Coordinates of C-alpha atoms and ligand atoms in Angstrom, one line a residue:
M20 CA -32.0 -30.7 -34.3
R21 CA -34.0 -33.7 -33.0
D22 CA -36.2 -33.0 -30.0
S23 CA -35.2 -35.7 -27.6
T24 CA -37.6 -34.6 -24.8
S25 CA -40.9 -34.9 -26.7
D26 CA -41.3 -38.6 -26.4
R27 CA -42.3 -39.2 -22.8
S28 CA -42.5 -43.0 -22.9
S29 CA -39.7 -44.6 -20.8
P30 CA -36.6 -45.6 -22.8
D31 CA -37.0 -49.1 -21.4
E32 CA -40.4 -49.4 -23.0
R33 CA -39.2 -48.0 -26.3
S34 CA -36.5 -50.7 -26.4
G35 CA -39.2 -53.3 -25.8
Y36 CA -37.9 -54.4 -22.4
A37 CA -40.1 -54.9 -19.4
S38 CA -39.2 -55.9 -15.9
G39 CA -38.9 -59.7 -15.5
E40 CA -38.9 -60.5 -19.2
Q41 CA -35.1 -60.2 -19.7
A42 CA -33.7 -62.9 -21.8
P43 CA -31.0 -64.8 -19.8
E44 CA -28.4 -64.3 -22.6
E45 CA -27.9 -61.4 -25.1
E46 CA -25.2 -60.6 -27.5
A47 CA -23.9 -57.4 -29.0
E48 CA -20.8 -55.9 -30.6
V49 CA -20.2 -53.6 -27.6
I50 CA -21.7 -53.7 -24.1
V51 CA -21.7 -50.5 -22.2
V52 CA -22.2 -50.8 -18.4
G53 CA -23.9 -47.7 -16.8
A54 CA -26.1 -45.1 -18.5
G55 CA -24.8 -41.9 -16.9
P56 CA -23.3 -39.3 -19.2
A57 CA -20.3 -41.5 -20.1
G58 CA -22.3 -44.6 -20.9
S59 CA -25.1 -42.9 -22.8
S60 CA -22.7 -40.8 -24.8
A61 CA -20.6 -43.8 -25.7
A62 CA -23.7 -45.8 -26.7
F63 CA -25.1 -42.9 -28.7
H64 CA -21.8 -42.5 -30.7
L65 CA -21.5 -46.3 -31.2
A66 CA -25.0 -46.6 -32.4
G67 CA -24.4 -43.6 -34.8
A68 CA -21.5 -45.5 -36.2
G69 CA -23.7 -48.5 -36.9
V70 CA -22.4 -50.6 -34.0
D71 CA -24.8 -53.0 -32.3
V72 CA -24.6 -51.8 -28.7
V73 CA -26.4 -52.8 -25.5
L74 CA -26.5 -50.3 -22.6
L75 CA -27.0 -51.9 -19.2
E76 CA -28.2 -49.7 -16.3
K77 CA -29.0 -50.8 -12.8
S78 CA -31.6 -48.0 -12.2
R79 CA -34.6 -47.1 -14.1
F80 CA -35.0 -43.6 -15.6
P81 CA -35.7 -41.0 -14.6
R82 CA -33.6 -41.3 -11.5
E83 CA -31.6 -38.9 -9.3
K84 CA -27.9 -38.6 -9.3
V85 CA -26.0 -36.6 -6.7
C86 CA -24.4 -33.8 -8.7
G87 CA -24.1 -30.0 -8.9
D88 CA -25.9 -30.1 -12.3
G89 CA -23.6 -27.4 -13.7
L90 CA -22.3 -27.6 -17.3
T91 CA -19.4 -25.5 -18.6
P92 CA -19.1 -24.7 -22.3
R93 CA -17.0 -27.9 -22.8
A94 CA -19.9 -30.0 -21.7
V95 CA -22.4 -27.9 -23.7
H96 CA -20.1 -28.6 -26.7
Q97 CA -20.5 -32.3 -26.2
L98 CA -24.3 -32.0 -26.0
I99 CA -24.3 -30.1 -29.3
R100 CA -22.1 -32.8 -30.9
M101 CA -24.8 -35.3 -29.9
G102 CA -27.6 -33.2 -31.4
I103 CA -29.4 -32.7 -28.1
D104 CA -32.0 -30.0 -28.4
I105 CA -30.6 -27.5 -25.8
D106 CA -33.1 -24.8 -26.9
S107 CA -36.1 -26.9 -25.6
P108 CA -37.6 -25.9 -22.3
G109 CA -35.8 -27.0 -19.1
W110 CA -32.3 -26.0 -20.0
M111 CA -31.0 -23.0 -17.9
R112 CA -28.3 -21.0 -19.6
S113 CA -25.4 -19.3 -17.8
R114 CA -23.4 -16.3 -19.1
G115 CA -20.4 -17.1 -16.9
M116 CA -19.3 -17.5 -13.3
R117 CA -19.6 -15.3 -10.3
W118 CA -16.8 -15.8 -7.7
V119 CA -17.2 -14.8 -4.2
A120 CA -14.2 -14.5 -1.8
G121 CA -14.3 -12.4 1.3
D122 CA -15.7 -9.0 0.4
H123 CA -15.0 -9.5 -3.3
R124 CA -17.6 -10.5 -5.8
V125 CA -16.6 -10.7 -9.5
H126 CA -18.3 -11.8 -12.7
I127 CA -16.4 -13.6 -15.4
D128 CA -18.3 -14.3 -18.6
W129 CA -17.6 -17.5 -20.5
P130 CA -15.0 -16.7 -23.2
S131 CA -15.8 -16.3 -26.9
L132 CA -13.8 -19.1 -28.5
G133 CA -13.8 -20.8 -31.9
R134 CA -14.0 -24.3 -30.3
Y135 CA -16.7 -24.0 -27.6
P136 CA -20.0 -22.1 -27.2
D137 CA -19.9 -19.0 -25.0
F138 CA -22.5 -20.2 -22.6
G139 CA -23.0 -22.8 -20.0
L140 CA -26.1 -24.7 -18.9
S141 CA -27.6 -26.3 -15.8
R142 CA -30.2 -29.1 -15.8
S143 CA -31.0 -31.5 -13.0
R144 CA -29.4 -34.9 -13.5
H145 CA -32.9 -36.4 -12.9
D146 CA -33.8 -35.0 -16.4
F147 CA -30.3 -34.8 -18.0
D148 CA -29.4 -38.5 -17.7
D149 CA -32.9 -39.5 -18.9
I150 CA -32.6 -37.2 -22.0
L151 CA -29.1 -38.7 -22.8
A152 CA -30.3 -42.3 -22.4
R153 CA -33.3 -41.6 -24.7
H154 CA -31.0 -40.1 -27.2
A155 CA -28.8 -43.2 -27.2
V156 CA -32.0 -45.4 -27.7
A157 CA -33.3 -43.1 -30.5
A158 CA -29.9 -43.6 -32.2
G159 CA -30.3 -47.4 -32.0
A160 CA -28.8 -48.5 -28.7
R161 CA -30.6 -51.2 -26.8
L162 CA -31.1 -49.9 -23.2
R163 CA -31.7 -52.5 -20.5
G164 CA -32.9 -50.8 -17.4
G165 CA -33.0 -52.5 -14.0
V166 CA -30.0 -54.6 -14.9
K167 CA -27.2 -54.6 -12.3
V168 CA -23.9 -55.9 -13.6
T169 CA -22.3 -58.2 -11.1
G170 CA -18.9 -58.9 -12.9
P171 CA -17.0 -59.5 -16.0
V172 CA -17.1 -62.8 -18.1
T173 CA -13.6 -63.6 -19.2
D174 CA -12.0 -66.2 -21.6
R175 CA -9.0 -68.4 -20.7
A176 CA -6.6 -65.6 -21.6
G177 CA -8.3 -63.3 -19.1
R178 CA -9.9 -61.2 -21.8
V179 CA -13.4 -59.7 -21.2
T180 CA -16.0 -61.4 -23.4
G181 CA -19.1 -60.1 -21.6
V182 CA -20.7 -59.4 -18.2
T183 CA -22.9 -61.2 -15.7
A184 CA -25.8 -59.3 -14.3
V185 CA -28.9 -59.5 -12.1
A186 CA -31.9 -58.4 -14.1
G187 CA -35.4 -57.6 -12.8
G188 CA -34.1 -57.8 -9.2
Q189 CA -33.2 -61.5 -9.2
E190 CA -32.8 -63.2 -12.5
R191 CA -29.2 -63.9 -13.5
A192 CA -28.3 -62.9 -17.0
V193 CA -25.3 -62.9 -19.2
Y194 CA -24.4 -60.3 -21.9
R195 CA -21.7 -61.1 -24.4
A196 CA -19.6 -58.9 -26.6
P197 CA -16.0 -58.7 -27.7
I198 CA -15.7 -55.1 -26.3
V199 CA -17.0 -53.9 -22.9
I200 CA -17.1 -50.3 -21.9
A201 CA -17.1 -49.7 -18.1
A202 CA -19.1 -46.5 -17.4
D203 CA -20.4 -47.5 -14.0
G204 CA -19.3 -44.4 -12.2
A205 CA -17.1 -43.7 -9.1
S206 CA -17.6 -47.2 -7.6
A207 CA -15.8 -48.6 -10.7
R208 CA -16.8 -52.2 -9.8
L209 CA -16.1 -53.6 -13.2
A210 CA -12.6 -52.1 -13.3
L211 CA -11.9 -53.4 -9.8
A212 CA -13.1 -56.9 -10.8
M213 CA -10.4 -56.8 -13.5
G214 CA -7.8 -55.8 -11.0
L215 CA -7.6 -52.1 -11.9
E216 CA -7.1 -50.5 -8.5
R217 CA -7.2 -46.7 -8.2
D218 CA -3.9 -44.8 -7.7
K219 CA -3.7 -44.5 -3.9
N220 CA -1.5 -41.4 -4.2
R221 CA -4.3 -39.5 -5.8
Q222 CA -6.8 -37.8 -3.5
I223 CA -10.5 -38.4 -3.8
A224 CA -12.7 -35.3 -3.3
T225 CA -16.1 -35.5 -1.7
A226 CA -19.1 -33.2 -2.4
A227 CA -22.5 -32.7 -0.9
R228 CA -25.5 -31.0 -2.4
R229 CA -29.1 -30.0 -1.7
Y230 CA -31.9 -28.3 -3.7
Y231 CA -33.6 -25.3 -2.3
R232 CA -36.6 -23.4 -3.5
S233 CA -35.3 -19.9 -4.2
A234 CA -37.3 -17.6 -6.5
E235 CA -34.6 -15.0 -5.8
R236 CA -31.7 -17.1 -7.2
S237 CA -33.3 -19.6 -9.5
Q238 CA -33.1 -17.5 -12.7
D239 CA -29.5 -16.2 -12.0
E240 CA -27.5 -15.7 -15.2
Y241 CA -24.3 -16.8 -13.4
L242 CA -23.0 -20.0 -11.8
E243 CA -21.9 -18.7 -8.4
L244 CA -18.9 -20.1 -6.6
W245 CA -17.7 -19.3 -3.1
A246 CA -14.0 -19.7 -2.4
D247 CA -13.8 -18.6 1.3
L248 CA -15.6 -21.5 3.1
R249 CA -14.2 -22.7 6.3
F250 CA -14.0 -25.9 8.3
P251 CA -17.0 -26.0 10.7
G252 CA -16.2 -24.2 13.9
S253 CA -12.7 -23.2 12.8
D254 CA -10.8 -20.5 10.9
H255 CA -9.1 -22.9 8.5
Y256 CA -10.1 -22.5 4.9
L257 CA -11.9 -25.5 3.4
P258 CA -9.8 -27.0 0.6
G259 CA -12.6 -26.7 -2.0
Y260 CA -15.5 -24.3 -2.9
G261 CA -19.2 -23.9 -2.5
W262 CA -21.7 -23.4 -5.4
I263 CA -25.1 -22.0 -6.0
F264 CA -26.3 -23.1 -9.4
P265 CA -29.7 -21.8 -10.8
M266 CA -32.0 -24.5 -12.1
G267 CA -34.5 -22.1 -13.7
D268 CA -37.5 -24.0 -12.2
G269 CA -37.8 -22.1 -9.0
R270 CA -34.9 -24.1 -7.4
V271 CA -31.2 -23.8 -7.0
N272 CA -28.6 -26.6 -6.5
V273 CA -26.4 -25.7 -3.6
G274 CA -23.4 -27.6 -2.5
L275 CA -19.8 -27.8 -1.7
G276 CA -16.9 -30.0 -2.6
A277 CA -13.6 -30.4 -0.9
L278 CA -10.4 -32.4 -1.0
P279 CA -9.1 -33.9 2.2
H280 CA -7.0 -31.2 3.9
R281 CA -3.3 -32.1 4.1
R282 CA -3.3 -31.4 7.9
Y283 CA -6.9 -31.5 9.1
G284 CA -8.2 -34.3 7.0
K285 CA -11.8 -34.6 5.7
A286 CA -14.2 -31.9 6.6
D287 CA -17.8 -32.6 7.8
L288 CA -19.4 -31.4 4.6
R289 CA -22.9 -31.2 6.0
A290 CA -21.8 -29.1 8.9
A291 CA -19.7 -26.9 6.6
L292 CA -22.7 -26.5 4.3
A293 CA -25.0 -25.5 7.2
Q294 CA -22.4 -23.0 8.5
W295 CA -22.0 -21.4 5.0
L296 CA -25.7 -21.2 4.2
A297 CA -26.4 -19.4 7.5
R298 CA -24.1 -16.7 6.2
T299 CA -26.1 -16.1 3.0
P300 CA -28.8 -13.4 2.9
H301 CA -32.2 -14.6 4.3
A302 CA -33.9 -13.3 1.1
W303 CA -32.2 -16.0 -1.0
G304 CA -34.2 -18.6 0.9
L305 CA -31.4 -21.1 1.5
R306 CA -32.9 -22.2 4.8
E307 CA -34.3 -25.5 6.1
E308 CA -37.9 -24.6 5.4
N309 CA -37.2 -24.2 1.6
A310 CA -35.1 -27.3 1.2
D311 CA -36.3 -29.7 -1.5
G312 CA -35.0 -33.1 -0.4
P313 CA -32.1 -34.1 1.8
V314 CA -28.4 -33.2 1.7
R315 CA -26.8 -36.0 -0.4
S316 CA -23.1 -36.5 -0.9
A317 CA -20.8 -38.6 -3.1
A318 CA -17.1 -39.1 -4.1
L319 CA -15.3 -37.5 -7.0
P320 CA -12.4 -39.5 -8.5
L321 CA -10.0 -36.9 -9.9
G322 CA -7.2 -36.5 -12.4
F323 CA -7.0 -39.9 -14.1
N324 CA -6.7 -41.9 -10.8
R325 CA -7.1 -45.3 -12.4
H326 CA -4.9 -47.0 -15.0
P327 CA -4.7 -48.4 -17.6
L328 CA -7.8 -46.9 -19.2
Y329 CA -7.9 -50.0 -21.5
T330 CA -7.1 -53.6 -20.8
R331 CA -8.1 -56.9 -22.2
G332 CA -11.3 -55.9 -23.9
L333 CA -12.4 -53.5 -21.2
I334 CA -12.4 -49.7 -21.8
L335 CA -12.9 -47.3 -18.8
V336 CA -14.8 -44.0 -19.4
G337 CA -15.9 -41.2 -17.0
D338 CA -15.7 -41.6 -13.3
S339 CA -14.8 -45.3 -13.5
G340 CA -11.5 -44.0 -15.1
G341 CA -11.2 -41.2 -12.5
M342 CA -11.7 -38.5 -15.2
I343 CA -13.1 -35.7 -13.1
S344 CA -11.0 -32.5 -13.6
P345 CA -8.7 -31.9 -10.6
W346 CA -8.9 -28.2 -11.4
N347 CA -12.6 -27.7 -10.7
G348 CA -14.3 -31.0 -9.9
E349 CA -16.2 -31.0 -13.2
G350 CA -16.9 -34.5 -14.7
I351 CA -20.0 -34.5 -16.9
G352 CA -18.4 -33.0 -20.0
Q353 CA -15.3 -35.1 -19.4
A354 CA -17.4 -38.3 -19.2
M355 CA -19.2 -37.4 -22.4
E356 CA -16.0 -36.6 -24.3
A357 CA -14.4 -39.8 -23.1
G358 CA -17.5 -41.7 -24.2
E359 CA -17.2 -40.3 -27.7
V360 CA -13.5 -41.2 -27.9
A361 CA -14.1 -44.7 -26.6
A362 CA -16.9 -45.2 -29.2
E363 CA -14.5 -44.1 -32.0
S364 CA -11.9 -46.5 -30.8
A365 CA -14.3 -49.4 -30.4
A366 CA -16.0 -48.8 -33.8
L367 CA -12.6 -48.7 -35.5
A368 CA -11.5 -51.9 -33.7
L369 CA -14.6 -53.7 -34.8
A370 CA -13.9 -52.9 -38.4
L371 CA -10.6 -54.8 -38.0
P372 CA -10.1 -58.5 -37.7
Q373 CA -9.9 -60.0 -34.2
G374 CA -6.2 -60.1 -33.1
P375 CA -3.3 -57.7 -32.9
R376 CA -4.7 -55.1 -35.4
R377 CA -7.9 -54.8 -33.4
E378 CA -6.0 -54.6 -30.2
R379 CA -3.9 -51.8 -31.5
A380 CA -7.0 -49.7 -32.2
L381 CA -8.3 -50.3 -28.7
L382 CA -4.9 -49.5 -27.2
H383 CA -5.1 -46.1 -28.9
Y384 CA -7.9 -45.1 -26.6
P385 CA -5.7 -44.4 -23.5
V386 CA -3.1 -42.8 -25.8
E387 CA -5.8 -40.4 -27.1
M388 CA -7.1 -39.6 -23.7
N389 CA -3.6 -39.0 -22.5
R390 CA -3.0 -36.7 -25.4
R391 CA -6.1 -34.7 -24.6
W392 CA -5.8 -34.3 -20.8
G393 CA -2.6 -36.0 -19.6
R394 CA -0.4 -32.9 -19.2
Y395 CA -3.3 -30.7 -18.1
Y396 CA -4.4 -33.2 -15.4
R397 CA -0.9 -33.7 -14.3
L398 CA -0.5 -30.0 -13.6
G399 CA -4.0 -30.0 -12.0
N400 CA -3.0 -32.9 -9.7
A401 CA 0.1 -31.0 -8.7
A402 CA -2.0 -27.8 -8.0
A403 CA -4.5 -29.9 -6.0
D404 CA -1.6 -31.4 -3.9
V405 CA 0.4 -28.3 -3.4
V406 CA -2.3 -25.5 -3.3
F407 CA -6.0 -26.6 -3.2
S408 CA -5.6 -29.3 -0.5
R409 CA -3.9 -26.9 1.8
S410 CA -5.7 -23.6 1.4
G411 CA -8.5 -24.2 -1.2
F412 CA -8.8 -21.4 -3.7
Q413 CA -7.7 -18.6 -1.4
P414 CA -4.1 -18.3 -2.6
V415 CA -5.2 -18.0 -6.2
L416 CA -8.2 -15.8 -5.6
N417 CA -6.3 -13.2 -3.7
R418 CA -7.0 -9.5 -3.7
Y419 CA -4.5 -9.0 -6.5
V420 CA -6.1 -11.5 -8.9
M421 CA -9.7 -10.5 -7.9
G422 CA -8.8 -6.9 -8.9
S423 CA -7.4 -7.8 -12.3
P424 CA -9.9 -8.7 -15.1
F425 CA -7.1 -10.2 -17.2
L426 CA -5.9 -12.5 -14.4
L427 CA -9.4 -13.5 -13.6
R428 CA -10.2 -14.4 -17.2
T429 CA -6.9 -16.4 -17.4
L430 CA -7.6 -18.2 -14.2
A431 CA -11.2 -19.0 -15.2
R432 CA -10.1 -20.4 -18.5
L433 CA -7.3 -22.5 -16.8
L434 CA -9.8 -24.0 -14.3
A435 CA -12.4 -24.8 -16.9
D436 CA -9.9 -25.9 -19.7
L437 CA -11.2 -23.3 -22.2
T438 CA -8.6 -22.4 -24.8
D439 CA -8.5 -22.5 -28.6
K440 CA -5.8 -24.7 -30.2
P441 CA -4.0 -23.3 -32.1
S442 CA -3.9 -20.2 -29.9
R443 CA -5.8 -17.2 -30.9
D444 CA -5.2 -14.7 -28.1
A445 CA -2.7 -14.0 -25.3
I446 CA -4.5 -16.2 -22.8
D447 CA -4.5 -19.1 -25.2
H448 CA -0.8 -18.6 -25.7
M449 CA 0.0 -18.5 -22.0
L450 CA -2.2 -21.5 -21.0
N451 CA -1.3 -23.7 -24.0
T452 CA 2.4 -23.1 -23.5
L453 CA 2.1 -23.7 -19.7
V454 CA 0.5 -27.1 -20.4
R455 CA 2.9 -28.0 -23.1
L456 CA 5.8 -27.5 -20.7
V457 CA 4.5 -30.2 -18.4
P458 CA 6.1 -33.6 -19.2
A459 CA 3.5 -36.0 -20.6
P460 CA 2.6 -38.8 -18.2
R461 CA 3.3 -42.3 -19.4
V462 CA 0.3 -44.2 -20.7
G463 CA -0.2 -47.2 -18.3
R464 CA -0.5 -50.7 -19.9
R465 CA -1.4 -54.0 -18.5
Ligands
FAD794 C1 -21.9 -33.7 -5.3 C2 -21.4 -33.7 -6.7 C3 -21.5 -32.6 -7.5 C4 -21.0 -32.6 -8.8 N1 -21.2 -31.5 -9.5 C5 -20.8 -31.5 -10.8 C6 -21.1 -30.4 -11.7 O1 -21.8 -29.5 -11.3 N2 -20.7 -30.5 -13.0 C7 -20.0 -31.5 -13.5 O2 -19.6 -31.5 -14.6 N3 -19.7 -32.6 -12.7 C8 -20.1 -32.6 -11.4 N4 -19.9 -33.7 -10.6 C9 -19.2 -34.9 -11.2 C10 -20.2 -35.7 -12.1 O3 -21.3 -36.0 -11.3 C11 -19.5 -37.0 -12.5 O4 -18.3 -36.8 -13.0 C12 -20.4 -37.7 -13.6 O5 -21.6 -38.0 -13.2 C13 -19.6 -38.9 -14.2 O6 -20.5 -39.5 -15.2 P1 -20.3 -41.1 -15.4 O7 -21.3 -41.4 -16.5 O8 -18.9 -41.5 -15.5 O9 -20.8 -41.7 -14.0 P2 -22.3 -41.7 -13.3 O10 -22.9 -40.4 -13.6 O11 -22.0 -42.0 -11.9 O12 -23.1 -42.8 -14.0 C14 -22.8 -44.2 -13.7 C15 -24.0 -45.0 -14.1 O13 -23.7 -46.4 -13.9 C16 -24.8 -47.0 -13.3 N5 -24.2 -48.2 -12.6 C17 -23.4 -48.3 -11.6 N6 -23.1 -49.5 -11.3 C18 -23.7 -50.3 -12.1 C19 -23.9 -51.7 -12.3 N7 -23.2 -52.6 -11.5 N8 -24.6 -52.2 -13.3 C20 -25.3 -51.3 -14.1 N9 -25.3 -50.0 -14.0 C21 -24.5 -49.5 -13.0 C22 -25.3 -46.0 -12.3 O14 -26.6 -46.3 -11.9 C23 -25.2 -44.7 -13.1 O15 -26.4 -44.5 -13.9 C24 -20.3 -33.7 -9.3 C25 -20.2 -34.9 -8.5 C26 -20.7 -34.9 -7.2 C27 -20.6 -36.1 -6.3

């Protein structure tokens, strides 16, 4: 596998771009807006398919991104598909999850499946996004850092033919391509500019995280999740969970995410975090004096909350398409997988003449995304509405489930979407059948 971390020159330098030297107009076959996991993965797969792709990113790498930094086996699978060297230093492996609820504390190892690896990873997004962007550049993508996209360029028919941007802090630039991929994250500015509003019936979760220096917990083999957190100063369970993810570098990423409660509304996440951490053993070091940086929070668009995922030359991937799993709040692997599917659709479309045949290939993208996650997310959205947004994970992590290894394994695989298809064991059978019974959502078109 290629070592993507050995070259320490910035990806901007490698692509020959320096601040202030940006040409006012640039053309490509595909423009990708945003170099998070969705955008870099899309750009990598496009470049690998021989497509001329420009990747526009408003920040400069390396940069922070507010995240839990935890990767389940599905996300690891995407990294392996990209040829990222996950054996190089800096990647922290996890054997599974540790769930804490009340007096119960259980360990659930990642399952051994044919489709996915049996380990997870953690890596700070500061490094992770940089590695992915470099990988896309090494594959042939042209990364333009410090370029903030301001809006779409459209033709008379309202079809996207490029984007406008502000480069180098002030200079206006235009980037033109017949296909544009919006990977600009939860703000989804490009989608909004094309009239793609989010579904107001879908709840948006919020999450807050902070790094702590903790020699005691930094090398933990498990991703730890706490299901019994409460609203600050009250007995009501928080409709979410807390996490302690080992970073392997002397630090842990600690945070909590929650849906708005159906009755009590949004929780004060910072206060809830402080209240929770005060409960943790002093030896873990999760106290103010060991904090590495401030508490930072951001929104999590869940369960396909924006449609259609393709319209008039614009493809939505990752958070811009609301692709975070409503089951567990995980979005990195989903963003990468969607990036790969978008790249496949765009590469196929470009091999076809402009017109209806090309359009059909692009319209296949939402169909494929719906085939992969439509039913599973629909069920997850229902679970979020009916269960998680009222009582968090308490009802599912009850005494009975916590005492049954089989039920725990089943629940863990449901939450992290880990099954083989076709089914290979009883849990696969149960979960695959359950999801198949859910009516498929309609693919939105516009
Ligand atoms: C507190 C928190 C904890 C989380 N924990 C986890 C976790 O542990 N595991 C997990 O799998 N998921 C987690 N998530 C979700 C995960 O962070 C997202 O789902 C994921 O980052 C989505 O990737 P993306 O590429 O779609 O968007 P982003 O990662 O947001 O990337 C978007 C990129 O677009 C750029 N951009 C934005 N606007 C413009 C513009 N106008 N012009 C140019 N560039 C632009 C941004 O700078 C950014 O680089 C968490 C989220 C939060 C908020």
